[in-house]
């Protein structure tokens, strides 16, 4: 009887003990970890009050919004909903914003949870931003007015910039784009909506003698293209392009004799170019150099030489500006673009970059934007075939999505544009990818960059090397002979032009962001 009693007692007590043990256990371990991948606005950035109506926060997994979520903007509760295009994005609708005010958007811990596991809570998140104060009309500022005038531009890439890499030696196989530009090219660019053409020119292959005389026939050919652009009603930007083989900045930075010789040649070269075009009106712009660097694209000796290369480029920019201004005529006040090291935005934002002294006060800052190059230039080589907040992990370059674009452009705007110094993106672009999905991300990238540039009052010039098809270095949009669109390019070009020029208040970076693939 005693044995039976004990067995019966255990049968009653064990379930109770088990139940009590469950109550004492910690909350079940979540099946996933919820983290934030990106936000459509950048912490610390400034936005137009009238244009910022929503903020999209992207998570690493499919999420849900807790019924008790209390997402606030400066203490005022905001409404939130899942994006209609992806259940990994939460769209927060903001109340009407005031100009010139600081804001904090707060998403408490647990407001967002994993869709299939409410125990998997997203961490608390805050993002701070300000709204722009009421500003003067855009045309009252030279920088912003010039941005509107230059608008969306296009590069006659791999034509006159073709280089043999030797003084006086013409490129053996002709121009790299294998084209002969005609008036139709420039007329059709204008018809498509372009405002500017950037004509990169390599001069050294056509120079000879102690005075570095440029061959007259070559100068005439360049002039012919400038005049075709003029006739079409386009602005034109003329530069020194692949002359870096004699613009040896690493050697010049370490040897005054070399540097003096290079500066002498810069002076003589720009003097000739400026004299040849000093009768041209203000549709023509000069650009001193293109992507000057020591061959390591900003990762070379410039990082260890104590700023010598940066100072050398500052000297070269000053030499070119002085040579141009000395020719007089319309060159006395012509706008001149100057690059920083490697034409990279990072380097003009550093204190080592110095603007040339200019009595005309008509200096622009030239930058190029191909970030991230593993997606825009070499996706086949580097395997980065997607971009942005909806890109699949492993297929995009970390740290180079939308917030990198807006942060970079914001810094350029704050340092230069608000101080009435124009900035233009002399080159941007992204190669045609090899799959339909990857090209959706490519198209999104190009529209986003153009819209961001417009937001920060910077004109853009698309890189086009006349190479069609898909893969690394394939940047063909217009036929370089007659300006006809290559198959499938017209719609994309028109989207970029709209993004770079439209003043439609409803067409915002946020609206572009929401259309990501």
Short mmCIF file of C-alpha atoms in Angstrom, two decimals:
data_model
loop_
_atom_site.label_atom_id
_atom_site.label_comp_id
_atom_site.label_asym_id
_atom_site.label_seq_id
_atom_site.Cartn_x
_atom_site.Cartn_y
_atom_site.Cartn_z
CA UNK A 1 0.00 0.00 0.00
CA UNK A 2 2.80 2.40 0.91
CA UNK A 3 4.48 1.84 -2.46
CA UNK A 4 1.29 2.47 -4.32
CA UNK A 5 0.68 5.64 -2.28
CA UNK A 6 4.14 7.01 -3.16
CA UNK A 7 3.67 6.31 -6.83
CA UNK A 8 0.34 8.11 -6.77
CA UNK A 9 1.85 11.07 -4.94
CA UNK A 10 4.61 11.39 -7.52
CA UNK A 11 2.10 11.30 -10.32
CA UNK A 12 0.40 14.35 -8.79
CA UNK A 13 3.49 16.31 -7.71
CA UNK A 14 5.72 15.94 -10.79
CA UNK A 15 3.41 17.82 -13.19
CA UNK A 16 3.12 20.60 -10.62
CA UNK A 17 6.89 20.83 -10.25
CA UNK A 18 7.31 20.82 -14.00
CA UNK A 19 4.80 23.61 -14.39
CA UNK A 20 6.47 25.66 -11.70
CA UNK A 21 9.81 25.13 -13.39
CA UNK A 22 8.40 26.56 -16.65
CA UNK A 23 7.30 29.72 -14.87
CA UNK A 24 10.80 30.26 -13.51
CA UNK A 25 12.53 29.81 -16.90
CA UNK A 26 13.70 32.88 -18.83
CA UNK A 27 11.65 34.01 -21.83
CA UNK A 28 12.04 31.60 -24.76
CA UNK A 29 15.13 32.24 -26.84
CA UNK A 30 14.16 34.12 -30.04
CA UNK A 31 14.55 32.14 -33.25
CA UNK A 32 16.07 35.15 -35.08
CA UNK A 33 17.90 38.35 -34.27
CA UNK A 34 16.32 41.55 -35.57
CA UNK A 35 18.71 44.36 -36.53
CA UNK A 36 18.56 47.56 -38.57
CA UNK A 37 20.23 47.54 -41.99
CA UNK A 38 19.62 51.08 -43.11
CA UNK A 39 17.49 54.18 -42.81
CA UNK A 40 16.32 56.45 -45.61
CA UNK A 41 17.65 59.50 -43.77
CA UNK A 42 21.16 60.04 -42.42
CA UNK A 43 21.85 60.83 -38.79
CA UNK A 44 22.84 64.48 -38.44
CA UNK A 45 21.78 65.42 -41.98
CA UNK A 46 19.65 68.37 -43.06
CA UNK A 47 16.49 68.12 -45.16
CA UNK A 48 13.88 70.37 -46.71
CA UNK A 49 10.91 70.49 -44.35
CA UNK A 50 8.37 70.39 -47.17
CA UNK A 51 9.91 67.33 -48.82
CA UNK A 52 10.56 65.03 -45.86
CA UNK A 53 7.24 63.32 -45.13
CA UNK A 54 8.28 59.72 -44.47
CA UNK A 55 11.22 57.77 -43.10
CA UNK A 56 11.84 54.18 -44.14
CA UNK A 57 13.77 51.88 -41.81
CA UNK A 58 15.02 48.63 -43.32
CA UNK A 59 15.55 45.52 -41.18
CA UNK A 60 17.50 42.33 -41.76
CA UNK A 61 14.46 40.07 -41.70
CA UNK A 62 10.69 40.09 -42.23
CA UNK A 63 9.17 42.13 -39.41
CA UNK A 64 5.89 43.16 -37.83
CA UNK A 65 4.89 46.31 -35.94
CA UNK A 66 3.93 45.75 -32.34
CA UNK A 67 0.35 46.87 -31.50
CA UNK A 68 1.82 48.84 -28.60
CA UNK A 69 4.53 50.51 -30.67
CA UNK A 70 5.07 54.14 -29.66
CA UNK A 71 7.26 55.60 -32.40
CA UNK A 72 7.67 59.33 -31.85
CA UNK A 73 9.14 62.46 -33.41
CA UNK A 74 10.13 64.94 -30.71
CA UNK A 75 7.59 63.24 -28.44
CA UNK A 76 4.72 63.30 -30.95
CA UNK A 77 3.44 59.85 -31.90
CA UNK A 78 3.88 58.86 -35.55
CA UNK A 79 2.01 56.32 -37.60
CA UNK A 80 3.98 53.38 -39.00
CA UNK A 81 3.22 50.69 -41.55
CA UNK A 82 5.04 47.98 -43.42
CA UNK A 83 6.22 48.98 -46.87
CA UNK A 84 3.86 47.75 -49.61
CA UNK A 85 6.86 46.48 -51.57
CA UNK A 86 8.79 44.60 -48.89
CA UNK A 87 7.87 43.34 -45.41
CA UNK A 88 11.44 44.06 -44.25
CA UNK A 89 10.85 47.84 -44.36
CA UNK A 90 8.88 49.96 -41.89
CA UNK A 91 7.60 53.29 -43.22
CA UNK A 92 7.10 55.98 -40.57
CA UNK A 93 4.86 58.88 -41.60
CA UNK A 94 6.02 62.15 -40.05
CA UNK A 95 3.89 65.09 -38.96
CA UNK A 96 4.37 68.36 -40.84
CA UNK A 97 7.88 69.66 -40.21
CA UNK A 98 8.95 73.22 -39.51
CA UNK A 99 11.86 74.94 -41.22
CA UNK A 100 15.11 75.39 -39.32
CA UNK A 101 14.35 72.94 -36.51
CA UNK A 102 16.07 69.91 -34.95
CA UNK A 103 14.22 66.61 -34.73
CA UNK A 104 14.72 63.19 -33.14
CA UNK A 105 12.84 60.15 -34.43
CA UNK A 106 12.64 57.50 -31.69
CA UNK A 107 11.74 53.85 -32.20
CA UNK A 108 11.63 52.13 -28.78
CA UNK A 109 12.94 48.61 -28.19
CA UNK A 110 10.29 46.05 -29.11
CA UNK A 111 8.23 48.42 -31.27
CA UNK A 112 9.36 46.25 -34.19
CA UNK A 113 9.52 42.45 -33.88
CA UNK A 114 10.18 39.50 -36.15
CA UNK A 115 7.04 38.54 -37.99
CA UNK A 116 7.12 34.90 -36.92
CA UNK A 117 8.56 35.38 -33.44
CA UNK A 118 7.30 38.22 -31.23
CA UNK A 119 10.10 37.45 -28.76
CA UNK A 120 12.64 38.62 -31.35
CA UNK A 121 12.58 42.36 -30.69
CA UNK A 122 14.38 45.02 -32.68
CA UNK A 123 16.66 47.21 -30.55
CA UNK A 124 15.81 50.81 -29.78
CA UNK A 125 16.75 53.21 -32.56
CA UNK A 126 17.00 56.98 -32.82
CA UNK A 127 17.96 59.21 -35.72
CA UNK A 128 18.56 62.94 -35.43
CA UNK A 129 18.13 65.42 -38.27
CA UNK A 130 17.46 69.07 -38.91
CA UNK A 131 15.36 70.93 -41.43
CA UNK A 132 16.73 73.68 -43.60
CA UNK A 133 16.00 77.23 -42.62
CA UNK A 134 14.05 79.39 -45.06
CA UNK A 135 16.61 80.28 -47.70
CA UNK A 136 17.17 82.92 -50.32
CA UNK A 137 15.91 82.24 -53.85
CA UNK A 138 18.10 79.70 -55.59
CA UNK A 139 19.30 82.06 -58.32
CA UNK A 140 20.67 84.46 -55.71
CA UNK A 141 23.54 82.04 -55.14
CA UNK A 142 26.10 81.53 -57.92
CA UNK A 143 26.64 77.91 -56.94
CA UNK A 144 23.01 76.86 -57.06
CA UNK A 145 22.25 78.95 -60.14
CA UNK A 146 25.17 77.35 -61.96
CA UNK A 147 23.93 73.90 -60.94
CA UNK A 148 20.60 74.61 -62.60
CA UNK A 149 22.33 75.93 -65.70
CA UNK A 150 24.64 72.91 -66.13
CA UNK A 151 21.82 70.49 -65.30
CA UNK A 152 22.33 66.97 -66.58
CA UNK A 153 25.45 66.44 -68.65
CA UNK A 154 27.17 63.78 -70.70
CA UNK A 155 30.80 62.78 -71.31
CA UNK A 156 32.27 62.25 -74.77
CA UNK A 157 34.25 59.51 -73.08
CA UNK A 158 37.11 57.62 -74.71
CA UNK A 159 37.29 59.94 -77.70
CA UNK A 160 39.74 62.84 -77.39
CA UNK A 161 40.87 61.48 -74.03
CA UNK A 162 42.44 58.50 -75.86
CA UNK A 163 46.12 58.29 -74.98
CA UNK A 164 49.23 56.56 -76.30
CA UNK A 165 51.00 57.47 -73.07
CA UNK A 166 53.85 59.18 -74.94
CA UNK A 167 54.69 62.74 -75.96
CA UNK A 168 54.04 63.47 -79.62
CA UNK A 169 52.89 59.92 -80.39
CA UNK A 170 49.34 59.65 -81.69
CA UNK A 171 47.27 56.70 -80.45
CA UNK A 172 48.07 53.89 -82.89
CA UNK A 173 44.52 52.60 -83.32
CA UNK A 174 42.68 55.91 -83.35
CA UNK A 175 40.19 57.11 -80.78
CA UNK A 176 39.12 54.48 -78.26
CA UNK A 177 35.40 55.00 -78.87
CA UNK A 178 35.90 54.25 -82.59
CA UNK A 179 33.58 57.13 -83.49
CA UNK A 180 33.45 60.36 -85.47
CA UNK A 181 31.18 62.83 -83.67
CA UNK A 182 28.88 64.89 -85.88
CA UNK A 183 26.52 67.81 -85.37
CA UNK A 184 23.73 65.25 -85.06
CA UNK A 185 25.38 63.87 -81.92
CA UNK A 186 25.20 67.20 -80.11
CA UNK A 187 21.76 68.09 -81.50
CA UNK A 188 20.35 64.79 -80.28
CA UNK A 189 21.93 65.20 -76.86
CA UNK A 190 20.17 68.55 -76.56
CA UNK A 191 16.94 67.05 -77.85
CA UNK A 192 17.14 64.29 -75.22
CA UNK A 193 17.37 66.87 -72.44
CA UNK A 194 21.11 67.27 -71.84
CA UNK A 195 22.40 70.71 -70.91
CA UNK A 196 26.14 70.06 -70.86
CA UNK A 197 28.78 67.97 -72.59
CA UNK A 198 32.14 67.30 -70.98
CA UNK A 199 34.88 66.84 -73.55
CA UNK A 200 37.91 65.19 -72.00
CA UNK A 201 41.08 65.80 -74.00
CA UNK A 202 44.57 64.29 -73.83
CA UNK A 203 47.00 66.87 -75.22
CA UNK A 204 50.47 65.41 -74.68
CA UNK A 205 50.25 62.95 -77.58
CA UNK A 206 50.01 65.98 -79.88
CA UNK A 207 52.70 68.18 -78.31
CA UNK A 208 56.31 68.72 -79.33
CA UNK A 209 59.26 71.09 -78.86
CA UNK A 210 60.52 73.11 -75.93
CA UNK A 211 57.28 75.09 -75.79
CA UNK A 212 55.13 71.96 -75.89
CA UNK A 213 53.36 73.19 -79.00
CA UNK A 214 49.99 71.52 -79.64
CA UNK A 215 49.46 70.38 -83.24
CA UNK A 216 47.18 72.80 -85.06
CA UNK A 217 45.11 70.05 -86.72
CA UNK A 218 44.33 68.49 -83.35
CA UNK A 219 43.39 71.81 -81.82
CA UNK A 220 41.09 72.47 -84.78
CA UNK A 221 39.38 69.10 -84.32
CA UNK A 222 38.75 69.77 -80.64
CA UNK A 223 37.50 73.25 -81.48
CA UNK A 224 35.13 71.81 -84.07
CA UNK A 225 33.47 69.66 -81.39
CA UNK A 226 33.24 72.57 -78.97
CA UNK A 227 31.56 74.60 -81.69
CA UNK A 228 29.12 71.78 -82.53
CA UNK A 229 28.15 71.72 -78.85
CA UNK A 230 27.76 75.50 -78.93
CA UNK A 231 25.56 75.35 -82.03
CA UNK A 232 23.33 72.77 -80.36
CA UNK A 233 22.85 75.07 -77.37
CA UNK A 234 24.90 73.00 -74.94
CA UNK A 235 27.42 74.02 -72.32
CA UNK A 236 30.86 72.48 -72.84
CA UNK A 237 33.56 71.56 -70.30
CA UNK A 238 37.08 71.16 -71.68
CA UNK A 239 39.96 69.68 -69.68
CA UNK A 240 43.35 67.92 -69.53
CA UNK A 241 42.35 64.27 -69.26
CA UNK A 242 44.78 61.34 -69.70
CA UNK A 243 47.87 63.52 -69.52
CA UNK A 244 48.71 61.91 -66.20
CA UNK A 245 51.61 60.07 -67.81
CA UNK A 246 53.52 63.37 -67.73
CA UNK A 247 51.69 64.81 -64.73
CA UNK A 248 53.80 62.59 -62.47
CA UNK A 249 52.61 63.81 -59.11
CA UNK A 250 54.51 61.36 -56.90
CA UNK A 251 57.85 62.27 -58.49
CA UNK A 252 57.03 65.99 -58.56
CA UNK A 253 56.04 65.93 -54.90
CA UNK A 254 59.45 64.57 -53.99
CA UNK A 255 61.64 66.59 -56.36
CA UNK A 256 61.44 70.36 -56.90
CA UNK A 257 63.23 70.15 -60.23
CA UNK A 258 60.64 67.70 -61.56
CA UNK A 259 57.82 69.79 -60.14
CA UNK A 260 59.10 73.00 -61.74
CA UNK A 261 59.36 71.27 -65.12
CA UNK A 262 55.80 69.93 -64.84
CA UNK A 263 54.45 73.34 -63.82
CA UNK A 264 56.19 74.93 -66.80
CA UNK A 265 54.50 72.47 -69.11
CA UNK A 266 51.12 73.01 -67.41
CA UNK A 267 51.50 76.74 -67.94
CA UNK A 268 52.44 76.40 -71.61
CA UNK A 269 49.73 73.85 -72.33
CA UNK A 270 46.91 75.79 -70.71
CA UNK A 271 48.10 79.03 -72.25
CA UNK A 272 47.67 77.52 -75.72
CA UNK A 273 44.24 76.04 -74.97
CA UNK A 274 43.02 79.25 -73.38
CA UNK A 275 44.27 81.38 -76.30
CA UNK A 276 42.51 79.10 -78.78
CA UNK A 277 39.16 79.49 -77.01
CA UNK A 278 39.26 82.93 -75.40
CA UNK A 279 36.76 84.26 -77.93
CA UNK A 280 34.14 81.72 -76.84
CA UNK A 281 31.27 82.79 -74.63
CA UNK A 282 30.36 81.62 -71.17
CA UNK A 283 28.84 78.36 -72.46
CA UNK A 284 32.45 77.09 -72.32
CA UNK A 285 34.02 75.97 -69.06
CA UNK A 286 37.58 74.83 -68.41
CA UNK A 287 38.61 72.04 -66.05
CA UNK A 288 42.26 71.98 -65.02
CA UNK A 289 42.87 68.22 -64.62
CA UNK A 290 41.25 64.82 -64.40
CA UNK A 291 41.81 62.25 -61.60
CA UNK A 292 45.39 63.24 -60.75
CA UNK A 293 46.93 60.58 -58.46
CA UNK A 294 50.00 58.36 -58.16
CA UNK A 295 48.42 55.24 -59.66
CA UNK A 296 47.01 53.91 -56.39
CA UNK A 297 43.75 55.87 -56.45
CA UNK A 298 44.22 57.46 -53.06
CA UNK A 299 45.69 54.40 -51.35
CA UNK A 300 49.33 55.08 -52.25
CA UNK A 301 52.14 57.34 -51.11
CA UNK A 302 49.69 60.24 -50.66
CA UNK A 303 48.79 58.67 -47.31
CA UNK A 304 52.36 58.64 -46.00
CA UNK A 305 54.14 61.62 -47.59
CA UNK A 306 52.92 64.25 -45.15
CA UNK A 307 50.60 65.92 -47.67
CA UNK A 308 53.25 66.55 -50.33
CA UNK A 309 51.14 65.23 -53.21
CA UNK A 310 48.11 67.22 -52.07
CA UNK A 311 50.17 70.41 -51.88
CA UNK A 312 51.64 69.70 -55.31
CA UNK A 313 48.18 69.39 -56.85
CA UNK A 314 47.18 72.65 -55.18
CA UNK A 315 50.19 74.27 -56.89
CA UNK A 316 49.26 72.76 -60.24
CA UNK A 317 45.67 74.00 -59.99
CA UNK A 318 46.96 77.50 -59.22
CA UNK A 319 49.39 77.34 -62.16
CA UNK A 320 46.60 76.37 -64.57
CA UNK A 321 44.22 79.05 -63.29
CA UNK A 322 46.91 81.73 -63.57
CA UNK A 323 47.75 80.67 -67.13
CA UNK A 324 44.09 80.80 -68.19
CA UNK A 325 43.38 84.17 -66.60
CA UNK A 326 46.53 85.71 -68.12
CA UNK A 327 45.19 85.20 -71.66
CA UNK A 328 42.42 87.76 -71.07
CA UNK A 329 39.35 88.07 -73.23
CA UNK A 330 36.48 85.94 -72.00
CA UNK A 331 38.99 83.84 -70.08
CA UNK A 332 39.34 86.64 -67.56
CA UNK A 333 36.07 85.57 -65.97
CA UNK A 334 35.39 82.10 -67.42
CA UNK A 335 34.36 79.46 -64.87
CA UNK A 336 37.18 77.00 -64.13
CA UNK A 337 36.73 73.64 -62.44
CA UNK A 338 39.49 72.25 -60.23
CA UNK A 339 39.72 68.69 -58.83
CA UNK A 340 41.10 67.35 -55.61
CA UNK A 341 43.31 64.27 -55.47
CA UNK A 342 41.99 61.47 -57.74
CA UNK A 343 38.91 63.68 -58.27
CA UNK A 344 37.50 61.97 -55.18
CA UNK A 345 34.96 63.72 -52.93
CA UNK A 346 36.88 62.56 -49.85
CA UNK A 347 39.96 64.54 -50.82
CA UNK A 348 38.26 67.88 -51.51
CA UNK A 349 36.57 67.58 -48.13
CA UNK A 350 39.94 67.39 -46.38
CA UNK A 351 41.75 70.51 -45.20
CA UNK A 352 44.72 69.68 -47.43
CA UNK A 353 42.67 70.72 -50.48
CA UNK A 354 43.04 74.42 -51.24
CA UNK A 355 41.07 76.41 -53.78
CA UNK A 356 43.26 78.49 -56.11
CA UNK A 357 43.39 82.23 -55.62
CA UNK A 358 41.27 83.73 -58.37
CA UNK A 359 40.62 87.45 -58.93
CA UNK A 360 37.45 86.59 -60.87
CA UNK A 361 36.11 84.38 -58.05
CA UNK A 362 34.87 81.92 -60.65
CA UNK A 363 36.24 78.61 -59.40
CA UNK A 364 34.19 75.40 -59.28
CA UNK A 365 35.04 72.15 -57.49
CA UNK A 366 35.14 69.05 -59.69
CA UNK A 367 34.48 65.59 -58.23
CA UNK A 368 33.71 62.17 -59.65
CA UNK A 369 31.29 59.70 -58.08
CA UNK A 370 31.42 55.97 -58.77
CA UNK A 371 30.88 54.71 -55.20
CA UNK A 372 31.00 51.78 -54.75
CA UNK A 373 33.26 50.95 -57.70
CA UNK A 374 32.81 47.20 -57.07
CA UNK A 375 29.17 47.68 -58.18
CA UNK A 376 29.43 50.56 -60.65
CA UNK A 377 32.65 49.68 -62.51
CA UNK A 378 33.71 46.10 -61.81
CA UNK A 379 30.69 43.98 -60.78
CA UNK A 380 31.91 40.97 -62.76
CA UNK A 381 35.36 41.09 -61.21
CA UNK A 382 34.19 41.88 -57.67
CA UNK A 383 30.81 40.14 -57.63
CA UNK A 384 28.79 43.09 -56.29
CA UNK A 385 25.64 42.93 -58.36
CA UNK A 386 23.13 44.71 -56.12
CA UNK A 387 22.96 48.05 -54.31
CA UNK A 388 20.78 49.76 -51.74
CA UNK A 389 18.65 48.86 -48.74
CA UNK A 390 16.86 46.00 -50.50
CA UNK A 391 20.04 44.34 -51.81
CA UNK A 392 20.76 40.78 -50.73
CA UNK A 393 23.50 40.30 -48.15
CA UNK A 394 26.83 39.49 -49.77
CA UNK A 395 25.80 41.04 -53.07
CA UNK A 396 26.34 44.67 -52.08
CA UNK A 397 29.33 46.62 -50.80
CA UNK A 398 29.01 47.29 -47.08
CA UNK A 399 28.81 50.96 -46.12
CA UNK A 400 28.13 52.24 -49.64
CA UNK A 401 24.36 52.29 -49.90
CA UNK A 402 21.93 55.23 -49.89
CA UNK A 403 23.16 56.81 -46.67
CA UNK A 404 26.71 56.97 -48.07
CA UNK A 405 25.45 58.92 -51.10
CA UNK A 406 23.47 61.43 -49.07
CA UNK A 407 26.19 61.82 -46.44
CA UNK A 408 28.86 62.51 -49.08
CA UNK A 409 26.71 65.00 -50.99
CA UNK A 410 25.62 66.70 -47.76
CA UNK A 411 29.26 67.28 -46.79
CA UNK A 412 30.07 68.73 -50.21
CA UNK A 413 27.03 70.96 -49.99
CA UNK A 414 27.89 72.18 -46.50
CA UNK A 415 31.55 72.91 -47.28
CA UNK A 416 31.17 74.49 -50.70
CA UNK A 417 27.69 75.13 -52.07
CA UNK A 418 26.34 77.01 -49.04
CA UNK A 419 29.49 79.13 -49.24
CA UNK A 420 28.72 80.01 -52.87
CA UNK A 421 31.34 77.68 -54.37
CA UNK A 422 29.84 75.49 -57.12
CA UNK A 423 30.43 71.73 -57.09
CA UNK A 424 29.82 69.57 -60.14
CA UNK A 425 30.06 65.81 -60.58
CA UNK A 426 32.11 65.66 -63.76
CA UNK A 427 31.73 61.89 -63.98
CA UNK A 428 29.26 59.42 -62.54
CA UNK A 429 27.88 56.17 -63.88
CA UNK A 430 27.32 52.45 -63.55
CA UNK A 431 28.06 49.76 -66.10
CA UNK A 432 25.34 47.71 -67.70
CA UNK A 433 25.09 44.52 -65.64
CA UNK A 434 24.62 41.05 -67.06
CA UNK A 435 21.29 40.00 -65.49
CA UNK A 436 17.86 41.59 -65.45
CA UNK A 437 17.77 41.64 -61.65
CA UNK A 438 21.16 43.33 -61.35
CA UNK A 439 20.17 45.94 -63.92
CA UNK A 440 17.12 46.83 -61.81
CA UNK A 441 19.54 47.76 -59.03
CA UNK A 442 21.74 49.59 -61.53
CA UNK A 443 18.81 51.69 -62.72
CA UNK A 444 17.81 52.40 -59.12
CA UNK A 445 21.37 53.48 -58.27
CA UNK A 446 21.57 55.88 -61.21
CA UNK A 447 18.22 57.50 -60.42
CA UNK A 448 19.03 57.78 -56.70
CA UNK A 449 22.44 59.39 -57.30
CA UNK A 450 20.97 61.90 -59.76
CA UNK A 451 18.12 62.82 -57.43
CA UNK A 452 20.51 63.20 -54.49
CA UNK A 453 22.76 65.44 -56.59
CA UNK A 454 19.78 67.65 -57.42
CA UNK A 455 18.80 67.75 -53.75
CA UNK A 456 22.24 69.14 -52.92
CA UNK A 457 22.47 71.48 -55.94
CA UNK A 458 25.17 69.65 -57.85
CA UNK A 459 24.96 69.06 -61.63
CA UNK A 460 26.09 65.70 -63.00
CA UNK A 461 27.80 64.41 -66.16
CA UNK A 462 27.21 60.77 -67.11
CA UNK A 463 30.22 58.73 -68.21
CA UNK A 464 29.65 57.17 -71.66
CA UNK A 465 32.47 55.29 -73.41
CA UNK A 466 30.35 54.02 -76.34
CA UNK A 467 30.73 50.37 -75.24
CA UNK A 468 27.46 48.43 -75.43
CA UNK A 469 26.48 45.10 -73.95
CA UNK A 470 27.03 44.11 -70.33
CA UNK A 471 29.93 43.71 -67.94
CA UNK A 472 32.84 45.69 -66.56
CA UNK A 473 33.57 48.94 -68.47
CA UNK A 474 30.33 48.79 -70.51
CA UNK A 475 29.00 52.37 -70.37
CA UNK A 476 27.20 52.87 -73.71
CA UNK A 477 24.09 55.10 -73.83
CA UNK A 478 24.30 57.24 -76.98
CA UNK A 479 25.93 56.36 -80.27
CA UNK A 480 28.95 58.70 -80.36
CA UNK A 481 28.57 59.27 -84.09
CA UNK A 482 25.03 60.59 -84.31
CA UNK A 483 23.57 60.70 -80.78
CA UNK A 484 20.97 58.01 -81.33
CA UNK A 485 20.06 55.98 -78.26
CA UNK A 486 21.43 52.51 -77.90
CA UNK A 487 18.68 49.87 -77.42
CA UNK A 488 16.98 50.11 -74.04
CA UNK A 489 18.79 53.28 -72.96
CA UNK A 490 16.27 56.03 -73.77
CA UNK A 491 13.98 55.39 -70.81
CA UNK A 492 16.88 55.19 -68.35
CA UNK A 493 18.46 58.40 -69.67
CA UNK A 494 15.17 60.26 -69.39
CA UNK A 495 14.76 59.00 -65.82
CA UNK A 496 18.23 60.28 -64.93
CA UNK A 497 17.56 63.66 -66.54
CA UNK A 498 14.29 64.00 -64.63
CA UNK A 499 16.02 63.03 -61.37
CA UNK A 500 18.83 65.54 -61.94
CA UNK A 501 16.66 68.48 -62.97
CA UNK A 502 13.03 68.21 -61.85
CA UNK A 503 11.74 70.69 -59.25
CA UNK A 504 8.57 68.68 -58.64
CA UNK A 505 8.15 68.80 -54.85
CA UNK A 506 6.47 65.39 -54.80
CA UNK A 507 9.47 63.75 -56.49
CA UNK A 508 11.80 63.27 -53.54
CA UNK A 509 14.68 61.06 -52.54
CA UNK A 510 12.21 59.22 -50.32
CA UNK A 511 9.93 58.50 -53.27
CA UNK A 512 12.91 57.11 -55.21
CA UNK A 513 14.01 55.09 -52.16
CA UNK A 514 10.55 53.52 -51.90
CA UNK A 515 10.84 52.19 -55.47
CA UNK A 516 13.99 50.15 -54.80
CA UNK A 517 13.96 46.69 -56.40
#
